[in-house]
Short mmCIF file of C-alpha atoms in Angstrom, two decimals:
data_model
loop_
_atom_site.label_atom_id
_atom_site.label_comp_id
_atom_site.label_asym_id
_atom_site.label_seq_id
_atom_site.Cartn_x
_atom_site.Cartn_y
_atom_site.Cartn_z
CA UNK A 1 116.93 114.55 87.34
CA UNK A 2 114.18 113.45 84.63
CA UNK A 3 114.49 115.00 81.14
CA UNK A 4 111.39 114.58 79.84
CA UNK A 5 109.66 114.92 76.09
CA UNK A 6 106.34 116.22 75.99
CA UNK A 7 103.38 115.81 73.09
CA UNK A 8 99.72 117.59 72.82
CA UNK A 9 97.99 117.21 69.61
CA UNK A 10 94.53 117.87 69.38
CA UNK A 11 92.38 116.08 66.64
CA UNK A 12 89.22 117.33 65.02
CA UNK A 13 90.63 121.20 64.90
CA UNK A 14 91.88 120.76 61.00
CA UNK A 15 95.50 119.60 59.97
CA UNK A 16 97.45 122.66 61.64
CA UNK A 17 97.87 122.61 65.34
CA UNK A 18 100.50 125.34 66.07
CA UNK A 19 98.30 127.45 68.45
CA UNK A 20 97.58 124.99 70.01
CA UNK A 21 101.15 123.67 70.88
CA UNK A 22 102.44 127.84 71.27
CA UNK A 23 99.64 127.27 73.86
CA UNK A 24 101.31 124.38 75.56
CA UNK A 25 104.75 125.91 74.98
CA UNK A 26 103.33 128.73 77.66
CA UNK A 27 102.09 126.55 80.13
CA UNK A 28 105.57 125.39 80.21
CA UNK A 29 106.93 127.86 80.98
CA UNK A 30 105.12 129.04 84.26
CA UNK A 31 107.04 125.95 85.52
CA UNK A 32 110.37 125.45 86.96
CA UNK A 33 111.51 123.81 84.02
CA UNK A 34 114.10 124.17 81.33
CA UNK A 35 111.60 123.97 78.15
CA UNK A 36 113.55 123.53 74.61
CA UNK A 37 110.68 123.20 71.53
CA UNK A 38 111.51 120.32 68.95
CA UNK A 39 109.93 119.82 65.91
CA UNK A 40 108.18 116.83 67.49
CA UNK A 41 107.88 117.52 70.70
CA UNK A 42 108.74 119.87 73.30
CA UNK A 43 111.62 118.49 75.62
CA UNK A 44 111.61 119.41 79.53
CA UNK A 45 113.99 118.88 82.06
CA UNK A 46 113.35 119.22 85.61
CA UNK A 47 112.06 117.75 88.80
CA UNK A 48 109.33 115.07 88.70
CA UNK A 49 106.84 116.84 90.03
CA UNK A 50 107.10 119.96 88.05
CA UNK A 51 107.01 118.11 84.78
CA UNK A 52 104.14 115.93 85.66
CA UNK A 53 102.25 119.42 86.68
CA UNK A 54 103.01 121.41 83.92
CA UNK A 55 101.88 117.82 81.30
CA UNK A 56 99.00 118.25 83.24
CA UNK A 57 97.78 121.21 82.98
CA UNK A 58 99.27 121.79 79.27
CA UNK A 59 96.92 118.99 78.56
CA UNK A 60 93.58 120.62 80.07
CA UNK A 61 94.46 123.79 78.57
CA UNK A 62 94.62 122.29 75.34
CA UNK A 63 91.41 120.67 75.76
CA UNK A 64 89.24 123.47 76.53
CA UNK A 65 89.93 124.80 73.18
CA UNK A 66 89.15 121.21 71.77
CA UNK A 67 86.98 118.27 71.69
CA UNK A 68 89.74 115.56 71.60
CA UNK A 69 93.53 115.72 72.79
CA UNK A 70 95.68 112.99 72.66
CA UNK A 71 99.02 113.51 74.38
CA UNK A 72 101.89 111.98 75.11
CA UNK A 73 104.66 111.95 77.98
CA UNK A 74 108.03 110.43 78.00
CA UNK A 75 110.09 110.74 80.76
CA UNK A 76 114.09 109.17 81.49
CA UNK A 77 115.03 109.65 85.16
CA UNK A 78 118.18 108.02 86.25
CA UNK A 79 119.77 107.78 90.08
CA UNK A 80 122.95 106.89 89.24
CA UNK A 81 124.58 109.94 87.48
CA UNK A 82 123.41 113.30 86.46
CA UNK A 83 120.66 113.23 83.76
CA UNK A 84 120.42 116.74 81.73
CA UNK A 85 119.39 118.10 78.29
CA UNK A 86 122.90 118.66 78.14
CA UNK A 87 124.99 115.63 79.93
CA UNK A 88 122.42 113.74 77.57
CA UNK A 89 123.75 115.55 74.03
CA UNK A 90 127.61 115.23 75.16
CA UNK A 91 127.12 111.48 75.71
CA UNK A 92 126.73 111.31 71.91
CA UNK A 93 128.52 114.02 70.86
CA UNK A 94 125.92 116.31 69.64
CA UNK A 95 125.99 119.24 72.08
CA UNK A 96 126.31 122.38 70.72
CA UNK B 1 86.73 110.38 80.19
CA UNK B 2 90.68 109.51 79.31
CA UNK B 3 92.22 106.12 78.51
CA UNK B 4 95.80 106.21 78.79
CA UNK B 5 98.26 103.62 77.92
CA UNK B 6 101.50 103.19 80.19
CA UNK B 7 104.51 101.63 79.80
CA UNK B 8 107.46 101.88 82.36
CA UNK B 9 111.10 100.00 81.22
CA UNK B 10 113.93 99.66 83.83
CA UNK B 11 116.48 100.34 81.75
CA UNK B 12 120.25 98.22 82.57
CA UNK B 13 117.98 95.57 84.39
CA UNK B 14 118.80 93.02 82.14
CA UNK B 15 116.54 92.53 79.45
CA UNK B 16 113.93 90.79 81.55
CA UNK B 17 111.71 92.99 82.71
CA UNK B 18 108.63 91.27 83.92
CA UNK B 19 108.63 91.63 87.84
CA UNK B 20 109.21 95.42 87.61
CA UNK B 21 106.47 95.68 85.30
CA UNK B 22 103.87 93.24 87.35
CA UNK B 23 105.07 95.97 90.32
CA UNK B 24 103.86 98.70 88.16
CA UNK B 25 100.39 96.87 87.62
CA UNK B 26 100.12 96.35 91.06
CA UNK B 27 100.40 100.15 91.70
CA UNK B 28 97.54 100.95 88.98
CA UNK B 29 95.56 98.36 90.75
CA UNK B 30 95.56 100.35 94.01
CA UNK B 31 93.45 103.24 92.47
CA UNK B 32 90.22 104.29 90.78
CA UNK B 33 90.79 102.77 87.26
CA UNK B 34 90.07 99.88 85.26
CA UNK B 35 92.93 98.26 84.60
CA UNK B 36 93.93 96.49 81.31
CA UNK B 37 97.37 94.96 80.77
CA UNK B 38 98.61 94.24 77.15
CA UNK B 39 101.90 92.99 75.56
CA UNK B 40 103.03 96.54 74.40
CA UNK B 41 101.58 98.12 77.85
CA UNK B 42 98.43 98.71 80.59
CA UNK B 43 95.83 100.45 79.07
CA UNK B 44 93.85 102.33 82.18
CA UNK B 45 90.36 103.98 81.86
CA UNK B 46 89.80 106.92 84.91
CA UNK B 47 89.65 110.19 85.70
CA UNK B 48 92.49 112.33 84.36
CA UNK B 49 93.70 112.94 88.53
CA UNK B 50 93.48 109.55 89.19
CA UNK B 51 95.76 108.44 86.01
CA UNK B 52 98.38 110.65 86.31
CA UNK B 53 98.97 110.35 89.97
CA UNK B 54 98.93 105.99 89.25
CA UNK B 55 101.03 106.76 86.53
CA UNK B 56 103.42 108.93 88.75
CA UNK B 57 103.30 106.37 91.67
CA UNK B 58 104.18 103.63 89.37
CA UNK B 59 107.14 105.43 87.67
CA UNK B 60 108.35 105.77 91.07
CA UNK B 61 108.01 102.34 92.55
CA UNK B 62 110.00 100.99 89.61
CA UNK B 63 112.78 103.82 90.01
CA UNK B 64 113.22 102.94 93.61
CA UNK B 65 114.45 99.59 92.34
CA UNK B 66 117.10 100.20 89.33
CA UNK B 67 119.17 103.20 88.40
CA UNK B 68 116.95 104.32 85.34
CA UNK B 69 113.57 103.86 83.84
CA UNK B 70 112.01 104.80 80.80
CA UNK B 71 108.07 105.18 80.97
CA UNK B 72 105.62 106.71 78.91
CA UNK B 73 102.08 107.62 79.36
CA UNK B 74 99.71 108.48 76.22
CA UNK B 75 96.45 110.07 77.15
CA UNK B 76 93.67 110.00 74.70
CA UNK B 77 91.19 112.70 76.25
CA UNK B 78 87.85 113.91 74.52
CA UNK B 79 84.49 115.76 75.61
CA UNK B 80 82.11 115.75 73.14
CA UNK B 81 81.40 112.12 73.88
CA UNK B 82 82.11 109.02 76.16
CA UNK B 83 85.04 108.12 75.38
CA UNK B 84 86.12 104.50 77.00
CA UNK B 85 87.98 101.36 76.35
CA UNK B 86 84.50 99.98 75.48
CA UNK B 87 83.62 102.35 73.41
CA UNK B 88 86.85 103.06 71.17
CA UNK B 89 86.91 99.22 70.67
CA UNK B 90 82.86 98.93 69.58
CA UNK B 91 83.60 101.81 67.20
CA UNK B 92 86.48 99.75 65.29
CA UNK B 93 83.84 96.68 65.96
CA UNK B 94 86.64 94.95 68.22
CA UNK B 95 85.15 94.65 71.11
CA UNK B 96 84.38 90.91 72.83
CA UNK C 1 107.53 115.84 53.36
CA UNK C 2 106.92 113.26 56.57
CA UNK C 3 108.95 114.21 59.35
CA UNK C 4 109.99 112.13 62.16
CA UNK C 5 111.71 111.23 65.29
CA UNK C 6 113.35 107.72 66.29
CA UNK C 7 114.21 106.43 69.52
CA UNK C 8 116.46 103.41 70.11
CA UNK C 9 116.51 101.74 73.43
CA UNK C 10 118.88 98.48 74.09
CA UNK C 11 117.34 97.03 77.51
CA UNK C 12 119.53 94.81 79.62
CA UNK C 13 123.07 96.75 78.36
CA UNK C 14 122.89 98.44 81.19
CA UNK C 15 121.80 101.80 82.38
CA UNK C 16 124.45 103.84 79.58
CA UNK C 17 122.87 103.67 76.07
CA UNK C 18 124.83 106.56 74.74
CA UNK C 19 127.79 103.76 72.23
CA UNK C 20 124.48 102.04 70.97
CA UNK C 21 122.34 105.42 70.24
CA UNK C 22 125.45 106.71 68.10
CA UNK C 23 125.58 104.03 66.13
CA UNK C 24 121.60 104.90 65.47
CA UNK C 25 122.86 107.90 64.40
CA UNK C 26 125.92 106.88 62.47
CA UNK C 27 123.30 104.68 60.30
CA UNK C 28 120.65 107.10 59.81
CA UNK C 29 123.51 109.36 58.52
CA UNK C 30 123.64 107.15 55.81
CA UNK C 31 120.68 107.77 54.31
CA UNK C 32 119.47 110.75 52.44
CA UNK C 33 117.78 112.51 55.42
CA UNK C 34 118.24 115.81 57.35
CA UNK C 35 119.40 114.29 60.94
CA UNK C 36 118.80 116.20 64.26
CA UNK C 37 119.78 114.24 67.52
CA UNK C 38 118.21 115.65 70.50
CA UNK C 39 117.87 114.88 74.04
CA UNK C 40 114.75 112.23 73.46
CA UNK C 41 115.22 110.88 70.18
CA UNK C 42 116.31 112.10 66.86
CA UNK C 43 114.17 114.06 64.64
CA UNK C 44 114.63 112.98 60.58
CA UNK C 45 113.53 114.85 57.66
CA UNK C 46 113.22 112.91 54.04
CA UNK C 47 110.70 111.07 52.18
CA UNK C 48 108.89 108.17 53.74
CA UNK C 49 111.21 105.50 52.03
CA UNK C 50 114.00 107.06 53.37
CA UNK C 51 113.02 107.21 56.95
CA UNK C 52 111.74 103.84 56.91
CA UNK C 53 115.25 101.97 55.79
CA UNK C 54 117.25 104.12 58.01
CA UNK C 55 114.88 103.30 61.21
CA UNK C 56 115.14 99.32 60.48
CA UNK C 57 118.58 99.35 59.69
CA UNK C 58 119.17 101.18 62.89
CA UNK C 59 117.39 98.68 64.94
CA UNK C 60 118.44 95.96 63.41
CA UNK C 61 121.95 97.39 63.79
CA UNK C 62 121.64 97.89 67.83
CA UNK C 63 120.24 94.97 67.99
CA UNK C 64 123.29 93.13 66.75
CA UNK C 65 125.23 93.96 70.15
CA UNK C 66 122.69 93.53 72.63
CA UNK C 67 119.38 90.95 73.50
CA UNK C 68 116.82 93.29 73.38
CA UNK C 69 116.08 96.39 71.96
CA UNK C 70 112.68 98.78 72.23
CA UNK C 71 112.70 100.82 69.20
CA UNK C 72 110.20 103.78 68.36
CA UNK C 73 109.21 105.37 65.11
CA UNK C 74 106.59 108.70 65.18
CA UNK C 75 106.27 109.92 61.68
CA UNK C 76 104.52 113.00 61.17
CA UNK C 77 103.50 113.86 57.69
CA UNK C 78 101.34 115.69 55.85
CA UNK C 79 100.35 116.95 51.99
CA UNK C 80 98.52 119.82 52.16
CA UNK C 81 101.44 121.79 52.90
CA UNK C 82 105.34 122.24 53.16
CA UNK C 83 106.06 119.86 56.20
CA UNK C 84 109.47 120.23 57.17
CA UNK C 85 111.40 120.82 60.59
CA UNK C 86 112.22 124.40 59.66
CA UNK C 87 108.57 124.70 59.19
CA UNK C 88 107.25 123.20 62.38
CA UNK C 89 109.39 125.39 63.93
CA UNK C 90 108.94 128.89 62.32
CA UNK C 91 105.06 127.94 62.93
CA UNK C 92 105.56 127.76 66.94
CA UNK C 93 107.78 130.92 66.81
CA UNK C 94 111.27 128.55 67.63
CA UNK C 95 112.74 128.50 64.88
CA UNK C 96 116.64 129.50 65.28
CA UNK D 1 110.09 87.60 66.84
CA UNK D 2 109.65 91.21 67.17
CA UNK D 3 106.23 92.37 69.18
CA UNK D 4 104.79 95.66 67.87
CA UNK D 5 101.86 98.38 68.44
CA UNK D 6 101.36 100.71 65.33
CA UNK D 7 99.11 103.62 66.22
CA UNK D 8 97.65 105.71 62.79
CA UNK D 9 96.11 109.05 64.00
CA UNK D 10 94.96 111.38 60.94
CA UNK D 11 94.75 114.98 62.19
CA UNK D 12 91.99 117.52 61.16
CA UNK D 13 88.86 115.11 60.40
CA UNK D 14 87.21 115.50 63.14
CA UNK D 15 87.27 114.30 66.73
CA UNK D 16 86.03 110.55 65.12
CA UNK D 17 88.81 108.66 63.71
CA UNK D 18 87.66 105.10 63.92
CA UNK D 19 86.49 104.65 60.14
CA UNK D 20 90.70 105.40 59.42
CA UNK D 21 91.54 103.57 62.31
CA UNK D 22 89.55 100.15 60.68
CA UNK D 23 90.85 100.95 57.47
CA UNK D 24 94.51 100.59 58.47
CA UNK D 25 93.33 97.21 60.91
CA UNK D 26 92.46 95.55 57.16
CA UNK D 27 95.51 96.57 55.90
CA UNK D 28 97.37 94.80 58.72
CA UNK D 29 95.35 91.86 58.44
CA UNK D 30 96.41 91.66 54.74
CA UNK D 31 100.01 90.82 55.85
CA UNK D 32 101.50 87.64 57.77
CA UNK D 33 100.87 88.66 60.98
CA UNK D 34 98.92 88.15 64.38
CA UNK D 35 96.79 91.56 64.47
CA UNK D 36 94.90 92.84 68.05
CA UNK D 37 93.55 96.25 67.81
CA UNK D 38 92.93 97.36 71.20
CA UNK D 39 92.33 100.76 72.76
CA UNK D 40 95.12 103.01 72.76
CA UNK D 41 96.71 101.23 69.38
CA UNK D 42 97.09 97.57 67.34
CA UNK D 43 100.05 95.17 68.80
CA UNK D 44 101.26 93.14 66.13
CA UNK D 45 103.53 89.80 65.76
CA UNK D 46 105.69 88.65 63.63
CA UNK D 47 108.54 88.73 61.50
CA UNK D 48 110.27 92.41 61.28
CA UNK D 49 109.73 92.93 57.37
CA UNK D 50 106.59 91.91 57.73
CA UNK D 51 105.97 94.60 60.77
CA UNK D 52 107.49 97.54 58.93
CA UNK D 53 105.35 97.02 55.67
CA UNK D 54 102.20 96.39 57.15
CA UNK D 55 102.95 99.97 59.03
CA UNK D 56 104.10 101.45 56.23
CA UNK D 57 101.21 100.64 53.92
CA UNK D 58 98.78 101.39 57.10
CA UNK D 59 100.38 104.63 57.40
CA UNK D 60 100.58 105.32 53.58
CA UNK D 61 96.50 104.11 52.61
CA UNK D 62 95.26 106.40 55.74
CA UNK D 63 97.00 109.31 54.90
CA UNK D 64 95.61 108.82 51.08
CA UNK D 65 92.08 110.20 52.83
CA UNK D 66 93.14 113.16 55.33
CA UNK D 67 95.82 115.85 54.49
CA UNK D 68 97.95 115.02 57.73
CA UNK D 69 98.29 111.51 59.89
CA UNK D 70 100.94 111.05 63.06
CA UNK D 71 101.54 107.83 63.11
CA UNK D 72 103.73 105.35 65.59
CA UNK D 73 105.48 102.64 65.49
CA UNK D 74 106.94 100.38 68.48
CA UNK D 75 108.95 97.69 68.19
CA UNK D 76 110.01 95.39 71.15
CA UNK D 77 112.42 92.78 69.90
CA UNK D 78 114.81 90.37 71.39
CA UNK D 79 116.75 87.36 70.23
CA UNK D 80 117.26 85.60 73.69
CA UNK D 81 114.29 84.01 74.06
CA UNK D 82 110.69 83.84 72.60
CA UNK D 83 109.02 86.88 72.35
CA UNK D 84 105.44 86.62 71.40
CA UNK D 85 102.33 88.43 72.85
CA UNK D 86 101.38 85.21 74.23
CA UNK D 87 104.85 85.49 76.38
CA UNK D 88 104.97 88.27 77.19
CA UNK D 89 101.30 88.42 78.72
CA UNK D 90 102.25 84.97 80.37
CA UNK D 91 105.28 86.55 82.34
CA UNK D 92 103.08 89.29 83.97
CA UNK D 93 100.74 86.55 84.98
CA UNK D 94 97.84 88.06 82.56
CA UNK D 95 97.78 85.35 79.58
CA UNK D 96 93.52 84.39 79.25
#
């Protein structure tokens, strides 16, 4: 399963984007998807599909309220054992 | 119009990484873009549809082939004026 | 106050990272920094010096005990206000 | 030899960003380093010092003219073999 980290700044609004990223943070959540905000990003785990659809249209939303986005998705998908938020933290020690 | 910049890293490949990346390149090359490798990864100019499902396809093709990739796509997005690769490298006065 | 978030990335170790992102961690420990791991990275508070070191010394340090390493460094920072990770996330309603 | 792409963003001057965006180009042509800007960010070769001040200054004179910059760093490096833009563009059959 792909845990994925998701970015959507927009530039030209002035220096503080948070309504724009609460904005995002709600798309998000429509989708199937567990959905844990970072300070730099908002990280997503789920199926493919559901994360690319909810980048997607986190993305347009954020750019009808703005002239210029730029946004960036990371995604780690692995076949070979379980990939989770979670299995992810307890592989360095750091879930809590 | 979006430019986006893509990379996709097999991770546990070995660190050469070439043929998984000219298999990405070759799935870019099958859609409605213009296509730009680089060193650090493909910059593609398109519609936002046509990126994201390249970008998806591509992510996919390399997965079939290792155990776990790493990819990243970075879409710079705007509206209030054409925005291509042309364009954003005339504007630094870089383009040849 | 910049903050930002690293990711460390040994390619060709294999598809388990987890040994060489702890020892990321163990180094940027060192360093006077607030250090969150997460899922995608590992978000860093401090001053700009600060961040800098402990990211080189990090990849230089997992880069010791493997061929090839793809390191990332987003730095976020800003002056016209408090910029912290407590901050980010009290402005995007996640703050715990 | 380590093969870079530093992107400098400054958030909340407007939607045009390419006046910052030359400014930190000069500072990375100040430094020991082969410098192509290019769309979606500036790859850069050469020695690792010489990478992570050349960022750091990049980052440091573009934030002295905006209130808040995001800013990234990328670092592919590996001590088996060459790595140079040149090689790597040569190995996905896209060297001109």
């Amino acid at each position: 399963m792909p845990v994925a980290e998701v970015s959507i700044v927009p530039i030209g609004e002035g220096p503080s984007i948070s309504k724009y990223v609460k904005k995002a943070i709600d798309v998000f959540k429509k989708y199937n998807l567990k959905v844990e905000p970072g300070a730099m990003g908002t990280v997503l785990e789920g199926n493919l599909d559901e994360i690319i659809k909810a980048y997607k249209e986190a993305h347009e939303t954020v750019l009808k309220d703005t002239v210029r986005v730029l946004s960036t998705l990371k995604i780690d998908d692995r076949r070979d054992k379980e990939n989770t938020i979670e299995e992810k933290l307890k592989a360095i020690d750091c879930y809590k």
